[in-house]
Short mmCIF file of C-alpha atoms and ligand atoms in Angstrom, two decimals:
data_model
loop_
_atom_site.label_atom_id
_atom_site.label_comp_id
_atom_site.label_asym_id
_atom_site.label_seq_id
_atom_site.Cartn_x
_atom_site.Cartn_y
_atom_site.Cartn_z
CA MET A 1 -2.63 -15.25 9.61
CA PRO A 2 -0.14 -13.71 7.19
CA MET A 3 2.88 -16.00 6.95
CA LEU A 4 5.56 -13.62 5.66
CA GLN A 5 6.69 -10.11 6.39
CA SER A 6 7.37 -7.75 3.48
CA ILE A 7 10.16 -5.91 5.31
CA ARG A 8 12.08 -6.00 8.59
CA TRP A 9 14.95 -4.21 10.31
CA GLU A 10 17.69 -6.14 12.10
CA ASN A 11 20.75 -4.39 13.51
CA GLY A 12 21.23 -1.86 10.74
CA ILE A 13 20.20 -4.25 7.94
CA VAL A 14 16.90 -3.97 6.07
CA TYR A 15 15.55 -7.29 4.82
CA ILE A 16 13.10 -6.97 1.95
CA LEU A 17 11.08 -9.93 0.70
CA ASP A 18 11.69 -9.91 -3.07
CA GLN A 19 8.09 -9.94 -4.30
CA ARG A 20 9.17 -10.21 -7.94
CA LEU A 21 9.99 -13.86 -7.27
CA LEU A 22 6.67 -14.82 -5.69
CA PRO A 23 5.10 -17.30 -5.55
CA GLU A 24 7.93 -19.59 -6.66
CA LYS A 25 10.73 -18.33 -4.46
CA ILE A 26 10.93 -16.78 -1.03
CA GLU A 27 14.10 -14.71 -0.94
CA TYR A 28 15.06 -11.65 1.03
CA LEU A 29 17.21 -8.80 -0.27
CA LYS A 30 19.68 -7.68 2.36
CA CYS A 31 20.01 -3.89 2.12
CA THR A 32 22.58 -1.78 3.93
CA HIS A 33 22.48 1.28 1.67
CA TYR A 34 19.54 3.54 0.83
CA GLU A 35 20.23 3.15 -2.90
CA GLU A 36 19.56 -0.60 -2.66
CA ILE A 37 16.21 0.14 -1.02
CA ALA A 38 15.36 2.86 -3.56
CA ARG A 39 16.02 0.35 -6.38
CA ALA A 40 13.94 -2.32 -4.62
CA ILE A 41 11.05 0.20 -4.52
CA GLU A 42 11.50 1.11 -8.20
CA ASN A 43 11.72 -2.46 -9.46
CA LEU A 44 8.80 -3.60 -7.24
CA ALA A 45 10.80 -6.03 -5.12
CA ILE A 46 8.81 -4.20 -2.45
CA ARG A 47 5.52 -2.59 -3.47
CA GLY A 48 2.18 -1.49 -2.07
CA ALA A 49 1.75 2.03 -0.71
CA PRO A 50 2.22 1.42 3.06
CA ALA A 51 5.12 -1.01 2.53
CA ILE A 52 7.06 1.46 0.38
CA GLY A 53 6.42 4.15 3.01
CA ILE A 54 8.00 1.86 5.61
CA ALA A 55 10.88 1.11 3.21
CA ALA A 56 11.45 4.86 2.79
CA ALA A 57 11.63 5.31 6.58
CA PHE A 58 14.11 2.42 6.83
CA SER A 59 16.23 4.01 4.06
CA VAL A 60 16.62 7.08 6.26
CA ALA A 61 17.36 4.85 9.27
CA VAL A 62 19.98 2.77 7.44
CA THR A 63 21.80 5.90 6.25
CA SER A 64 21.76 7.48 9.70
CA TYR A 65 22.87 4.22 11.35
CA LYS A 66 26.06 4.17 9.26
CA SER A 67 26.64 7.92 9.05
CA GLN A 68 29.94 9.42 10.18
CA ALA A 69 28.39 12.90 10.50
CA LEU A 70 29.66 14.78 13.54
CA SER A 71 26.58 16.91 14.10
CA GLY A 72 22.83 16.73 13.64
CA LYS A 73 23.02 19.46 11.00
CA LYS A 74 25.61 17.54 8.98
CA LEU A 75 23.49 14.39 9.25
CA LEU A 76 20.45 16.28 7.99
CA ASN A 77 22.51 17.56 5.09
CA GLU A 78 23.64 14.04 4.23
CA LEU A 79 20.04 12.83 4.37
CA LYS A 80 18.77 15.46 1.94
CA THR A 81 20.08 13.35 -0.97
CA VAL A 82 18.27 10.33 0.45
CA PHE A 83 14.97 12.24 0.75
CA GLN A 84 15.24 13.43 -2.86
CA ARG A 85 16.12 9.99 -4.16
CA LEU A 86 13.20 8.33 -2.35
CA ILE A 87 10.62 10.86 -3.53
CA LYS A 88 11.65 10.11 -7.12
CA THR A 89 11.23 6.33 -6.89
CA ARG A 90 7.45 6.03 -7.31
CA PRO A 91 5.26 9.11 -7.70
CA THR A 92 1.68 7.92 -7.11
CA ALA A 93 1.70 6.45 -3.60
CA VAL A 94 1.79 9.37 -1.19
CA ASN A 95 3.17 7.17 1.60
CA ILE A 96 6.79 7.74 0.50
CA LYS A 97 6.40 11.50 0.81
CA TRP A 98 4.51 11.03 4.06
CA ALA A 99 7.28 8.88 5.58
CA VAL A 100 10.04 11.22 4.34
CA GLU A 101 8.25 14.26 5.80
CA ARG A 102 7.75 12.49 9.10
CA MET A 103 11.41 11.47 9.35
CA LYS A 104 12.56 14.93 8.28
CA SER A 105 10.50 16.75 10.91
CA LEU A 106 11.70 14.37 13.63
CA ILE A 107 15.28 15.29 12.72
CA ILE A 108 14.63 19.04 12.45
CA ASN A 109 12.86 19.02 15.84
CA ASN A 110 15.78 17.26 17.50
CA LEU A 111 18.83 18.97 16.05
CA ASN A 112 19.84 20.06 19.54
CA LEU A 113 20.55 16.43 20.58
CA SER A 114 23.92 14.73 20.31
CA VAL A 115 24.37 13.04 16.97
CA SER A 116 24.43 9.57 18.53
CA LYS A 117 21.15 10.25 20.36
CA LEU A 118 19.64 11.64 17.16
CA LYS A 119 20.65 8.53 15.21
CA GLU A 120 18.99 6.36 17.85
CA LEU A 121 15.81 8.43 17.58
CA ILE A 122 15.79 8.09 13.78
CA VAL A 123 15.98 4.31 13.94
CA GLU A 124 13.29 4.24 16.64
CA GLU A 125 11.01 6.43 14.49
CA ALA A 126 11.36 4.13 11.47
CA LEU A 127 10.57 1.12 13.65
CA LYS A 128 7.60 3.04 15.07
CA ILE A 129 6.26 3.73 11.55
CA HIS A 130 6.47 -0.01 10.86
CA GLN A 131 4.83 -0.97 14.16
CA GLU A 132 2.07 1.62 13.77
CA ASP A 133 1.26 0.27 10.32
CA ILE A 134 0.78 -3.21 11.80
CA GLU A 135 -1.65 -1.79 14.39
CA ILE A 136 -3.43 0.35 11.77
CA ASN A 137 -3.96 -2.73 9.59
CA ARG A 138 -5.59 -4.52 12.51
CA THR A 139 -7.91 -1.60 13.24
CA ILE A 140 -8.90 -1.36 9.55
CA GLY A 141 -9.64 -5.09 9.77
CA GLU A 142 -11.88 -4.56 12.79
CA TYR A 143 -13.81 -1.81 11.00
CA SER A 144 -14.17 -4.04 7.91
CA LEU A 145 -15.29 -7.11 9.84
CA PRO A 146 -19.08 -6.38 9.76
CA LEU A 147 -18.93 -6.80 5.96
CA PHE A 148 -18.03 -10.46 6.37
CA LYS A 149 -21.15 -12.60 6.80
CA ASP A 150 -21.21 -16.39 6.65
CA GLY A 151 -21.43 -17.47 3.00
CA CYS A 152 -20.38 -14.12 1.53
CA THR A 153 -18.04 -13.60 -1.43
CA VAL A 154 -15.67 -10.65 -1.68
CA MET A 155 -13.78 -9.54 -4.75
CA THR A 156 -10.39 -7.81 -4.54
CA TYR A 157 -7.92 -6.38 -7.01
CA CYS A 158 -4.12 -6.13 -7.10
CA ASN A 159 -2.54 -6.78 -3.70
CA ALA A 160 -3.54 -4.60 -0.78
CA GLY A 161 -2.53 -7.46 1.42
CA SER A 162 -0.06 -8.19 4.14
CA LEU A 163 2.79 -7.99 1.62
CA ALA A 164 1.77 -4.46 0.61
CA THR A 165 1.92 -3.30 4.24
CA GLY A 166 3.59 -4.04 7.55
CA GLY A 167 0.92 -6.41 8.90
CA PHE A 168 -2.52 -7.72 7.85
CA GLY A 169 -2.86 -5.54 4.78
CA THR A 170 -5.67 -3.06 4.26
CA ALA A 171 -8.18 -4.69 1.89
CA THR A 172 -7.22 -8.11 3.30
CA ALA A 173 -7.23 -7.15 7.00
CA GLY A 174 -10.95 -7.95 7.38
CA MET A 175 -10.35 -11.27 5.61
CA TYR A 176 -7.67 -12.34 8.10
CA LEU A 177 -9.83 -11.32 11.08
CA ALA A 178 -12.95 -12.98 9.62
CA LYS A 179 -10.95 -16.17 9.13
CA GLN A 180 -9.77 -16.00 12.75
CA LYS A 181 -13.39 -15.68 13.89
CA GLY A 182 -14.42 -18.75 11.89
CA ILE A 183 -16.64 -16.82 9.44
CA LYS A 184 -17.07 -18.76 6.20
CA PHE A 185 -16.41 -16.54 3.17
CA LYS A 186 -14.83 -16.74 -0.24
CA VAL A 187 -12.48 -14.36 -2.01
CA ILE A 188 -12.28 -13.75 -5.74
CA ALA A 189 -8.90 -12.27 -6.70
CA CYS A 190 -8.39 -10.56 -10.05
CA GLU A 191 -5.02 -11.44 -11.60
CA THR A 192 -4.07 -7.75 -12.18
CA ARG A 193 -2.22 -7.38 -15.46
CA PRO A 194 0.42 -6.37 -16.31
CA LEU A 195 2.45 -7.45 -13.27
CA LEU A 196 0.01 -9.97 -11.82
CA GLN A 197 0.08 -8.80 -8.21
CA GLY A 198 -3.33 -10.45 -7.72
CA ALA A 199 -2.32 -13.84 -9.13
CA ARG A 200 1.19 -13.96 -7.75
CA ILE A 201 0.83 -12.20 -4.41
CA THR A 202 -2.80 -11.97 -3.21
CA VAL A 203 -3.61 -15.56 -4.12
CA PHE A 204 -0.31 -16.68 -2.59
CA GLU A 205 -0.75 -14.92 0.74
CA LEU A 206 -4.45 -15.76 1.15
CA SER A 207 -4.05 -19.42 0.29
CA GLU A 208 -1.04 -19.68 2.62
CA ALA A 209 -3.38 -18.40 5.34
CA GLY A 210 -6.00 -21.03 4.50
CA ILE A 211 -8.47 -18.53 3.01
CA ASP A 212 -10.74 -19.81 0.22
CA VAL A 213 -9.55 -17.84 -2.82
CA THR A 214 -10.40 -18.15 -6.51
CA LEU A 215 -8.32 -16.51 -9.23
CA ILE A 216 -9.93 -14.87 -12.25
CA ALA A 217 -8.57 -13.10 -15.32
CA ASP A 218 -9.26 -9.37 -14.93
CA ASN A 219 -11.79 -9.38 -17.75
CA THR A 220 -13.93 -11.99 -15.97
CA ALA A 221 -14.76 -9.59 -13.14
CA GLY A 222 -17.59 -7.79 -14.96
CA VAL A 223 -19.65 -10.84 -15.72
CA LEU A 224 -19.35 -12.16 -12.15
CA LEU A 225 -20.61 -8.83 -10.86
CA THR A 226 -23.77 -9.23 -12.98
CA LYS A 227 -24.46 -12.72 -11.69
CA ASP A 228 -24.99 -12.18 -7.99
CA MET A 229 -21.69 -13.93 -7.33
CA VAL A 230 -20.04 -11.07 -5.41
CA ASP A 231 -21.38 -9.37 -2.25
CA PHE A 232 -18.87 -6.54 -2.17
CA VAL A 233 -15.57 -5.40 -3.63
CA ILE A 234 -12.71 -4.13 -1.47
CA VAL A 235 -9.38 -2.70 -2.67
CA GLY A 236 -6.58 -0.49 -1.38
CA THR A 237 -5.39 2.92 -2.51
CA ASP A 238 -2.10 4.66 -3.23
CA ARG A 239 -3.46 8.13 -2.72
CA THR A 240 -6.89 9.36 -1.69
CA VAL A 241 -7.44 13.09 -2.06
CA GLN A 242 -9.61 15.84 -0.58
CA ASN A 243 -12.74 15.19 -2.69
CA GLY A 244 -12.60 11.43 -1.99
CA ASP A 245 -11.21 10.40 -5.40
CA VAL A 246 -8.81 7.47 -5.11
CA ALA A 247 -5.79 6.39 -7.12
CA ASN A 248 -5.14 2.66 -7.14
CA LYS A 249 -3.74 -0.04 -9.43
CA ILE A 250 -4.68 0.38 -13.09
CA GLY A 251 -8.00 -1.38 -13.64
CA THR A 252 -9.53 -0.32 -10.33
CA TYR A 253 -11.60 2.35 -12.09
CA SER A 254 -13.21 -0.19 -14.45
CA LEU A 255 -14.03 -2.47 -11.53
CA ALA A 256 -15.58 0.43 -9.57
CA VAL A 257 -17.79 1.49 -12.50
CA LEU A 258 -18.91 -2.10 -13.06
CA SER A 259 -19.66 -2.47 -9.35
CA LYS A 260 -21.85 0.64 -9.29
CA GLU A 261 -23.65 -0.44 -12.48
CA ASN A 262 -24.48 -3.74 -10.78
CA LYS A 263 -25.27 -2.22 -7.35
CA ILE A 264 -22.38 -4.02 -5.67
CA PRO A 265 -20.80 -1.98 -2.83
CA PHE A 266 -17.24 -0.88 -3.62
CA TYR A 267 -15.01 -0.20 -0.59
CA ILE A 268 -11.57 1.34 -0.26
CA ALA A 269 -9.42 0.30 2.71
CA ALA A 270 -6.72 2.85 3.52
CA PRO A 271 -4.47 4.00 6.32
CA THR A 272 -4.59 7.77 6.83
CA SER A 273 -0.97 7.85 5.64
CA SER A 274 -2.41 7.26 2.13
CA ILE A 275 -4.69 10.31 2.36
CA ASP A 276 -3.35 13.50 0.78
CA LEU A 277 -5.47 16.53 1.62
CA SER A 278 -3.07 18.84 -0.21
CA ILE A 279 -4.60 17.74 -3.52
CA PRO A 280 -8.20 18.83 -4.17
CA SER A 281 -9.14 16.35 -6.87
CA GLY A 282 -8.08 13.01 -8.36
CA ASN A 283 -7.13 14.44 -11.75
CA MET A 284 -4.16 16.15 -10.04
CA ILE A 285 -2.64 12.90 -8.72
CA PRO A 286 0.66 12.09 -10.48
CA ILE A 287 0.28 8.79 -12.30
CA GLU A 288 3.33 6.59 -12.67
CA GLU A 289 4.16 5.30 -16.16
CA ARG A 290 6.30 2.21 -16.31
CA SER A 291 8.39 0.39 -18.88
CA SER A 292 6.67 -1.02 -21.99
CA ASP A 293 8.36 -4.39 -21.29
CA GLU A 294 5.88 -4.96 -18.48
CA VAL A 295 3.10 -5.12 -21.09
CA THR A 296 4.92 -6.79 -23.98
CA THR A 297 6.32 -9.61 -21.85
CA ILE A 298 5.06 -11.84 -19.06
CA ARG A 299 7.81 -12.87 -16.69
CA GLY A 300 10.45 -12.46 -19.39
CA VAL A 301 8.49 -14.15 -22.20
CA ARG A 302 7.58 -11.85 -25.11
CA ILE A 303 3.85 -11.85 -25.95
CA ALA A 304 3.66 -8.96 -28.44
CA PRO A 305 5.56 -8.05 -31.59
CA GLN A 306 8.88 -6.30 -31.06
CA GLY A 307 8.57 -2.51 -31.30
CA VAL A 308 4.80 -2.29 -30.69
CA LYS A 309 3.63 1.01 -29.15
CA VAL A 310 2.55 0.59 -25.53
CA ILE A 311 0.72 2.63 -22.89
CA ASN A 312 1.66 1.39 -19.43
CA LEU A 313 0.03 3.46 -16.71
CA ALA A 314 0.58 1.85 -13.33
CA PHE A 315 -2.47 3.46 -11.67
CA ASP A 316 -5.83 5.00 -12.44
CA VAL A 317 -8.14 7.31 -10.53
CA THR A 318 -11.59 6.26 -9.41
CA PRO A 319 -13.91 9.24 -8.91
CA SER A 320 -15.49 9.31 -5.46
CA LYS A 321 -19.01 8.76 -6.84
CA TYR A 322 -18.10 5.11 -7.44
CA VAL A 323 -16.81 4.55 -3.89
CA THR A 324 -19.34 3.36 -1.30
CA ALA A 325 -17.12 4.12 1.71
CA ILE A 326 -13.49 4.43 2.77
CA ILE A 327 -12.39 2.25 5.68
CA THR A 328 -9.55 3.83 7.67
CA GLU A 329 -8.02 3.28 11.10
CA LYS A 330 -10.09 6.25 12.28
CA GLY A 331 -13.36 4.64 11.18
CA VAL A 332 -15.46 4.26 8.05
CA PHE A 333 -16.35 7.41 6.09
CA LEU A 334 -18.20 8.48 2.99
CA PRO A 335 -15.69 9.71 0.39
CA LYS A 336 -17.12 13.25 0.62
CA HIS A 337 -16.17 13.35 4.32
CA ILE A 338 -12.55 12.31 3.87
CA LYS A 339 -11.58 16.00 3.81
CA TYR A 340 -12.32 16.06 7.57
CA ILE A 341 -9.97 13.17 8.33
CA ASN A 342 -7.71 15.39 10.46
CA SER A 343 -10.55 17.05 12.44
CA ASP A 344 -11.12 14.47 15.14
CA ASP A 345 -14.09 16.33 16.68
CA LYS A 346 -16.02 16.33 13.36
CA LEU A 347 -15.17 12.70 12.59
CA GLN A 348 -17.22 11.45 15.56
CA LYS A 349 -20.45 12.44 13.82
CA LEU A 350 -19.40 11.38 10.34
CA ARG A 351 -18.53 7.73 11.04
CA VAL A 352 -20.55 5.25 9.01
CA ARG A 353 -21.57 1.84 10.34
CA LEU A 354 -21.10 -1.07 7.95
O1 LIG B 401 2.28 -1.18 -8.20
P1 LIG B 401 1.95 -1.72 -6.85
O2 LIG B 401 1.99 -3.20 -6.77
O3 LIG B 401 2.75 -1.03 -5.77
O4 LIG B 401 0.44 -1.28 -6.62
C1 LIG B 401 -0.15 -1.55 -5.37
C2 LIG B 401 -1.56 -1.13 -5.28
O5 LIG B 401 -2.14 -0.60 -6.21
C3 LIG B 401 -2.23 -1.32 -3.95
O6 LIG B 401 -3.60 -1.56 -4.11
C4 LIG B 401 -2.06 -0.06 -3.09
O7 LIG B 401 -0.71 0.30 -3.03
C5 LIG B 401 -2.60 -0.21 -1.73
S1 LIG B 401 -1.67 -1.34 -0.75
C6 LIG B 401 -2.39 -1.43 0.78
#
C-alpha cells in the first residue's frame, strides 16, 4: 500500500510532501497561504495532475478559512485573485482549472448563506475533492486489475502514482491492488528525464510498497519493447481531450509509438477530472515550457556547457491512434469514445472489458 500522502489538510494548514527532496528526504511544507501552495505547484514540490487539482482546492480552502470577509460576495471577490493565480501555475494539467471551477460554482451557488457557513462549505468541498480522488483511484485500480496476470511485466513512465494523486495513483492503482491480491508481476519504471519523476518517485513509492520494480534509462525502453519483455504499458495523463488525444509527461509520445510498433498495448489511466471536452484535439492543449536549468543540470550539478540553447517542454501529446484504451473511474473506453464520458446512458454500451 502507498506509504505516504502527497497532501493533507489539518485545521487550516495544508501539509505538502516536498517531492523535490525524494527519495532522500521526507519533509512536509506547512502552507497557510495560497501563495505558498501556488509556489509549491510551480516548483514541483507537489506535482501530478490530480494532486495539483487537490492542492488548488486546498488553496481556496486555506484562503477562505482565514478570510475576514463579512459577506459571501466579499469572500468571492477576495478569492478571484486566488483563482487567477492558481490557473497560471501550470497550464497543461486541466485538473487545476477543474478544481477552481468546482470551488467557484460551489461559492456562487451558496452566496445566500452566512459567511461562516459558506467558509465551512468551502473547506468541506476541498476535503471532498481529496476524498473523491482517493475513491476514484481505487476504482481505476479495480478496472485495471484484469491486466495483471501472474508473471506479467508492466512498463510505466513518469509518476502517475500515489504521490501524483490523493490515494493509489492512476497508472499505479492496479499495481497496488494486484499486489494486495498476491498476483506476481514486475514493473519497469523509466527514469523520466529531465526531472526524474520515474527514478526518484515511482521507484521510491513502489519499492516502499514491496512491489518488484526495475529502473531503466528512458532510452532503454524501446529495445525492451522489441524483446517480449513487457506485456503492457500504462501511464497517466494531464489532459485528455475530445478526440482521445492525451497530453502527458514529455517522452510519453515516443513510448506510445514504440509500443504500437511492437504490438504492446498502451493504456492511459485517468480520472474524469483530467478529461477536457472543451478542446477538440490534442494540438490545442497548452504545453508548459520550463526553465532550461532543468535540462542543463541534474539536481544542481551542471552537465552541459554554460549558455547552451535548450528546449524544455514538460509535456507532449500522444495522438489517440497510439492509445489502446483509457481506464477511468467510469470504466474502460476506446479513445474515440471519450467524447461521451459525460453521457452516462451511452457509456453503458461503450465500456470495454480488459
Ligand atoms: O510534471 P509532472 O511531474 O507534474 O508530470 C506528471 C505527469 O506527467 C503524470 O503522468 C500526470 O500528471 C498524471 S498523474 C496521475
